[in-house]
Amino acid sequence: MRRKLVVGNWKMHGSLAANAALLQALASKPEQGAEMAVCVPFPYLQQAQAVLRNSAVAWGAQDVSEHAQGAYTGEVSAAMLGDFDCLYVVVGHSERRSLYGERDEQSAAKVAAALAGGLVPILCVGETLAEREAGSTEAVVSRQLDVVLRHCGVEALSKAVLAYEPVWAIGTGRTATPGQAQQVHAFLRHRVASADADVARGLRILYGGSVKAANAGELFAQPDIDGGLVGGASLVADEFLAIAGAA
Ligand code: 13P
């Protein structure tokens, strides 16, 4: 049985003052059915660690270098994230891919670096609206997933989380219907199963894209949706807690 997981991706939002209230509200929530985590901007990792330590909420980062160390100005290694007791790191988010030119191979190398550093990568895949309308959703997510399978091996996914985030649903208020999301989640699980059925059965596949308290319940009720990767709604404590409550 896969335990549901709800992860907040704060993106480039927050301040020490605003985070304090948000993190405190999350930390004071008793453990519930679903596992919870927040992926915060790098400068706030220490704050998240200080407030969330001994709480039911884990923390992590939104990106990681594919390199272990060296002359890579501006980059942050998996070991550095480990210094702040990060559990999770988001890898290959569509904003990294589209705005910063991250390539499939680079995302795969980041998954490997995260795993080598003892972190749990949350690998994001998803198609743009043009790709969906062209009928290439499955081709796009397969391409993004297969690079990781080739580079890291299917066993890597037994220590990772997959997230399906249709680009057209991110920050747009336009959520995939539960049926649309389930279809892609089932497709992804099937694709992993063709490499290793046990890994596929245990793999948590999160949905991301305009998840809110109002739509979380029906999304998370789908058989292959194991929780959510939540952007905007994770910045509001009550809303994020309600989403976790729906899981
Ligand atoms: P929104 O929930 O704001 O649509 O963002 C989704 C996302 O990109 C999470 O990683």
GROMACS .gro file of C-alpha atoms and ligand atoms in nm:
model
  257
    1MET     CA    1   0.000   0.000   0.000
    2ARG     CA    2   0.148   0.334  -0.103
    3ARG     CA    3   0.124   0.606   0.160
    4LYS     CA    4  -0.011   0.930   0.016
    5LEU     CA    5   0.235   1.219  -0.003
    6VAL     CA    6   0.157   1.589  -0.031
    7VAL     CA    7   0.451   1.816  -0.111
    8GLY     CA    8   0.445   2.195  -0.119
    9ASN     CA    9   0.668   2.360  -0.377
   10TRP     CA   10   0.705   2.717  -0.258
   11LYS     CA   11   0.889   2.820  -0.578
   12MET     CA   12   1.048   3.166  -0.538
   13HIS     CA   13   0.814   3.288  -0.267
   14GLY     CA   14   0.859   3.370   0.098
   15SER     CA   15   1.052   3.579   0.347
   16LEU     CA   16   1.187   3.494   0.690
   17ALA     CA   17   0.889   3.664   0.850
   18ALA     CA   18   0.620   3.512   0.629
   19ASN     CA   19   0.774   3.164   0.644
   20ALA     CA   20   0.783   3.166   1.022
   21ALA     CA   21   0.405   3.173   1.050
   22LEU     CA   22   0.351   2.924   0.770
   23LEU     CA   23   0.608   2.673   0.898
   24GLN     CA   24   0.480   2.707   1.253
   25ALA     CA   25   0.126   2.629   1.141
   26LEU     CA   26   0.249   2.317   0.960
   27ALA     CA   27   0.473   2.208   1.249
   28SER     CA   28   0.191   2.224   1.500
   29LYS     CA   29  -0.028   1.991   1.296
   30PRO     CA   30  -0.036   1.640   1.443
   31GLU     CA   31   0.064   1.354   1.217
   32GLN     CA   32  -0.220   1.250   0.988
   33GLY     CA   33  -0.269   0.983   0.726
   34ALA     CA   34  -0.076   1.147   0.448
   35GLU     CA   35   0.293   1.225   0.460
   36MET     CA   36   0.371   1.596   0.414
   37ALA     CA   37   0.675   1.792   0.300
   38VAL     CA   38   0.768   2.140   0.182
   39CYS     CA   39   1.035   2.225  -0.074
   40VAL     CA   40   1.157   2.574   0.008
   41PRO     CA   41   1.404   2.818  -0.152
   42PHE     CA   42   1.766   2.737  -0.060
   43PRO     CA   43   1.817   3.030   0.181
   44TYR     CA   44   1.526   2.910   0.393
   45LEU     CA   45   1.641   2.551   0.442
   46GLN     CA   46   1.789   2.625   0.780
   47GLN     CA   47   1.467   2.793   0.890
   48ALA     CA   48   1.259   2.498   0.769
   49GLN     CA   49   1.496   2.259   0.946
   50ALA     CA   50   1.474   2.455   1.272
   51VAL     CA   51   1.095   2.479   1.276
   52LEU     CA   52   0.999   2.142   1.125
   53ARG     CA   53   1.248   1.925   1.311
   54ASN     CA   54   1.046   1.689   1.535
   55SER     CA   55   0.729   1.765   1.339
   56ALA     CA   56   0.537   1.538   1.100
   57VAL     CA   57   0.640   1.755   0.803
   58ALA     CA   58   0.960   1.687   0.608
   59TRP     CA   59   1.148   1.947   0.403
   60GLY     CA   60   1.359   1.970   0.094
   61ALA     CA   61   1.479   2.185  -0.194
   62GLN     CA   62   1.357   2.266  -0.543
   63ASP     CA   63   1.667   2.179  -0.745
   64VAL     CA   64   2.011   2.021  -0.706
   65SER     CA   65   2.330   2.024  -0.908
   66GLU     CA   66   2.414   1.718  -1.111
   67HIS     CA   67   2.775   1.765  -0.994
   68ALA     CA   68   2.909   1.661  -0.653
   69GLN     CA   69   3.131   1.970  -0.611
   70GLY     CA   70   3.353   2.207  -0.802
   71ALA     CA   71   3.361   2.531  -0.996
   72TYR     CA   72   2.988   2.562  -1.065
   73THR     CA   73   2.898   2.913  -0.957
   74GLY     CA   74   2.547   2.940  -0.820
   75GLU     CA   75   2.488   2.566  -0.795
   76VAL     CA   76   2.400   2.368  -0.481
   77SER     CA   77   2.508   2.005  -0.432
   78ALA     CA   78   2.316   1.714  -0.286
   79ALA     CA   79   2.565   1.695   0.003
   80MET     CA   80   2.492   2.059   0.088
   81LEU     CA   81   2.121   1.981   0.101
   82GLY     CA   82   2.207   1.686   0.323
   83ASP     CA   83   2.379   1.926   0.563
   84PHE     CA   84   2.033   2.072   0.626
   85ASP     CA   85   1.870   1.729   0.664
   86CYS     CA   86   1.667   1.765   0.346
   87LEU     CA   87   1.467   1.455   0.263
   88TYR     CA   88   1.330   1.555  -0.078
   89VAL     CA   89   1.446   1.752  -0.378
   90VAL     CA   90   1.236   1.846  -0.680
   91VAL     CA   91   1.413   1.757  -1.006
   92GLY     CA   92   1.326   1.852  -1.362
   93HIS     CA   93   1.040   2.086  -1.277
   94SER     CA   94   0.891   2.227  -1.596
   95GLU     CA   95   1.001   2.578  -1.491
   96ARG     CA   96   1.363   2.455  -1.477
   97ARG     CA   97   1.317   2.287  -1.813
   98SER     CA   98   1.142   2.570  -1.995
   99LEU     CA   99   1.292   2.882  -1.833
  100TYR     CA  100   1.646   2.759  -1.763
  101GLY     CA  101   1.699   2.515  -2.047
  102GLU     CA  102   1.733   2.203  -1.834
  103ARG     CA  103   1.759   1.904  -2.065
  104ASP     CA  104   1.622   1.554  -2.006
  105GLU     CA  105   1.975   1.416  -1.964
  106GLN     CA  106   2.055   1.683  -1.706
  107SER     CA  107   1.741   1.601  -1.507
  108ALA     CA  108   1.847   1.235  -1.514
  109ALA     CA  109   2.195   1.327  -1.388
  110LYS     CA  110   2.033   1.530  -1.110
  111VAL     CA  111   1.824   1.228  -1.008
  112ALA     CA  112   2.146   1.026  -0.984
  113ALA     CA  113   2.320   1.301  -0.785
  114ALA     CA  114   2.027   1.330  -0.545
  115LEU     CA  115   2.020   0.956  -0.484
  116ALA     CA  116   2.397   0.943  -0.437
  117GLY     CA  117   2.357   1.217  -0.175
  118GLY     CA  118   2.090   1.022   0.012
  119LEU     CA  119   1.802   1.246  -0.098
  120VAL     CA  120   1.469   1.139  -0.244
  121PRO     CA  121   1.430   1.303  -0.586
  122ILE     CA  122   1.082   1.407  -0.695
  123LEU     CA  123   1.114   1.378  -1.072
  124CYS     CA  124   0.868   1.597  -1.262
  125VAL     CA  125   0.737   1.513  -1.606
  126GLY     CA  126   0.459   1.672  -1.809
  127GLU     CA  127   0.351   1.801  -2.147
  128THR     CA  128   0.275   2.152  -2.270
  129LEU     CA  129  -0.068   2.247  -2.402
  130ALA     CA  130   0.059   2.234  -2.761
  131GLU     CA  131   0.196   1.885  -2.701
  132ARG     CA  132  -0.134   1.769  -2.548
  133GLU     CA  133  -0.333   1.915  -2.836
  134ALA     CA  134  -0.099   1.743  -3.081
  135GLY     CA  135  -0.177   1.413  -2.907
  136SER     CA  136   0.181   1.366  -2.789
  137THR     CA  137   0.130   1.361  -2.412
  138GLU     CA  138   0.238   0.998  -2.375
  139ALA     CA  139   0.535   1.043  -2.607
  140VAL     CA  140   0.657   1.344  -2.410
  141VAL     CA  141   0.627   1.192  -2.062
  142SER     CA  142   0.778   0.864  -2.188
  143ARG     CA  143   1.076   1.050  -2.328
  144GLN     CA  144   1.127   1.234  -1.998
  145LEU     CA  145   1.093   0.915  -1.794
  146ASP     CA  146   1.293   0.686  -2.021
  147VAL     CA  147   1.603   0.904  -2.003
  148VAL     CA  148   1.602   0.855  -1.626
  149LEU     CA  149   1.541   0.480  -1.659
  150ARG     CA  150   1.835   0.452  -1.899
  151HIS     CA  151   2.065   0.673  -1.696
  152CYS     CA  152   1.983   0.554  -1.343
  153GLY     CA  153   1.819   0.214  -1.390
  154VAL     CA  154   1.465   0.124  -1.284
  155GLU     CA  155   1.580   0.043  -0.925
  156ALA     CA  156   1.646   0.416  -0.882
  157LEU     CA  157   1.271   0.470  -0.889
  158SER     CA  158   1.229   0.255  -0.580
  159LYS     CA  159   1.396   0.542  -0.391
  160ALA     CA  160   1.233   0.825  -0.584
  161VAL     CA  161   0.895   0.989  -0.633
  162LEU     CA  162   0.748   1.072  -0.974
  163ALA     CA  163   0.529   1.377  -1.033
  164TYR     CA  164   0.305   1.432  -1.332
  165GLU     CA  165   0.265   1.804  -1.384
  166PRO     CA  166   0.092   1.902  -1.707
  167VAL     CA  167   0.254   2.236  -1.791
  168TRP     CA  168  -0.081   2.383  -1.899
  169ALA     CA  169  -0.221   2.324  -1.550
  170ILE     CA  170   0.063   2.486  -1.354
  171GLY     CA  171  -0.032   2.818  -1.198
  172THR     CA  172  -0.316   2.859  -1.446
  173GLY     CA  173  -0.610   2.758  -1.230
  174ARG     CA  174  -0.684   2.501  -1.498
  175THR     CA  175  -0.655   2.159  -1.334
  176ALA     CA  176  -0.641   1.835  -1.527
  177THR     CA  177  -0.965   1.648  -1.468
  178PRO     CA  178  -0.926   1.348  -1.237
  179GLY     CA  179  -0.979   1.128  -1.543
  180GLN     CA  180  -0.714   1.305  -1.752
  181ALA     CA  181  -0.463   1.286  -1.469
  182GLN     CA  182  -0.542   0.923  -1.385
  183GLN     CA  183  -0.492   0.825  -1.748
  184VAL     CA  184  -0.138   0.964  -1.757
  185HIS     CA  185  -0.054   0.829  -1.409
  186ALA     CA  186  -0.166   0.481  -1.513
  187PHE     CA  187   0.036   0.513  -1.832
  188LEU     CA  188   0.349   0.611  -1.637
  189ARG     CA  189   0.306   0.326  -1.388
  190HIS     CA  190   0.257   0.083  -1.671
  191ARG     CA  191   0.572   0.206  -1.838
  192VAL     CA  192   0.773   0.156  -1.519
  193ALA     CA  193   0.608  -0.185  -1.473
  194SER     CA  194   0.737  -0.298  -1.809
  195ALA     CA  195   1.086  -0.256  -1.659
  196ASP     CA  196   1.002  -0.380  -1.306
  197ALA     CA  197   0.652  -0.457  -1.179
  198ASP     CA  198   0.747  -0.438  -0.810
  199VAL     CA  199   0.908  -0.097  -0.847
  200ALA     CA  200   0.600   0.024  -1.033
  201ARG     CA  201   0.365  -0.101  -0.761
  202GLY     CA  202   0.558   0.082  -0.489
  203LEU     CA  203   0.621   0.403  -0.685
  204ARG     CA  204   0.439   0.711  -0.565
  205ILE     CA  205   0.318   0.926  -0.854
  206LEU     CA  206   0.204   1.274  -0.748
  207TYR     CA  207  -0.018   1.504  -0.950
  208GLY     CA  208   0.072   1.871  -0.975
  209GLY     CA  209  -0.103   2.163  -1.143
  210SER     CA  210  -0.352   2.394  -0.971
  211VAL     CA  211  -0.425   2.151  -0.687
  212LYS     CA  212  -0.644   2.315  -0.422
  213ALA     CA  213  -0.849   2.194  -0.128
  214ALA     CA  214  -1.156   2.204  -0.350
  215ASN     CA  215  -1.024   1.959  -0.611
  216ALA     CA  216  -0.772   1.752  -0.412
  217GLY     CA  217  -1.018   1.492  -0.288
  218GLU     CA  218  -1.133   1.373  -0.629
  219LEU     CA  219  -0.782   1.380  -0.772
  220PHE     CA  220  -0.637   1.179  -0.484
  221ALA     CA  221  -0.922   0.928  -0.504
  222GLN     CA  222  -0.790   0.805  -0.840
  223PRO     CA  223  -0.616   0.469  -0.811
  224ASP     CA  224  -0.281   0.582  -0.953
  225ILE     CA  225  -0.265   0.929  -0.796
  226ASP     CA  226  -0.064   0.902  -0.475
  227GLY     CA  227  -0.079   1.262  -0.362
  228GLY     CA  228   0.009   1.606  -0.490
  229LEU     CA  229   0.288   1.847  -0.568
  230VAL     CA  230   0.131   2.179  -0.476
  231GLY     CA  231   0.250   2.524  -0.578
  232GLY     CA  232   0.043   2.832  -0.498
  233ALA     CA  233  -0.191   2.662  -0.250
  234SER     CA  234   0.105   2.545  -0.040
  235LEU     CA  235   0.175   2.906   0.061
  236VAL     CA  236  -0.147   2.924   0.263
  237ALA     CA  237  -0.130   2.706   0.572
  238ASP     CA  238  -0.501   2.626   0.601
  239GLU     CA  239  -0.531   2.547   0.232
  240PHE     CA  240  -0.223   2.325   0.228
  241LEU     CA  241  -0.334   2.141   0.542
  242ALA     CA  242  -0.678   2.089   0.389
  243ILE     CA  243  -0.516   1.940   0.078
  244ALA     CA  244  -0.312   1.705   0.296
  245GLY     CA  245  -0.631   1.621   0.483
  246ALA     CA  246  -0.793   1.520   0.155
  247ALA     CA  247  -0.513   1.274   0.083
  24813P     P1  248   0.044   2.534  -0.888
  24813P     O1  249  -0.010   2.444  -0.780
  24813P     O2  250   0.065   2.674  -0.842
  24813P     O3  251  -0.032   2.521  -1.015
  24813P     O4  252   0.193   2.481  -0.920
  24813P     C1  253   0.213   2.344  -0.943
  24813P     C2  254   0.358   2.318  -0.943
  24813P     O5  255   0.430   2.357  -1.033
  24813P     C3  256   0.413   2.242  -0.830
  24813P     O6  257   0.544   2.203  -0.854
   0.00000   0.00000   0.00000
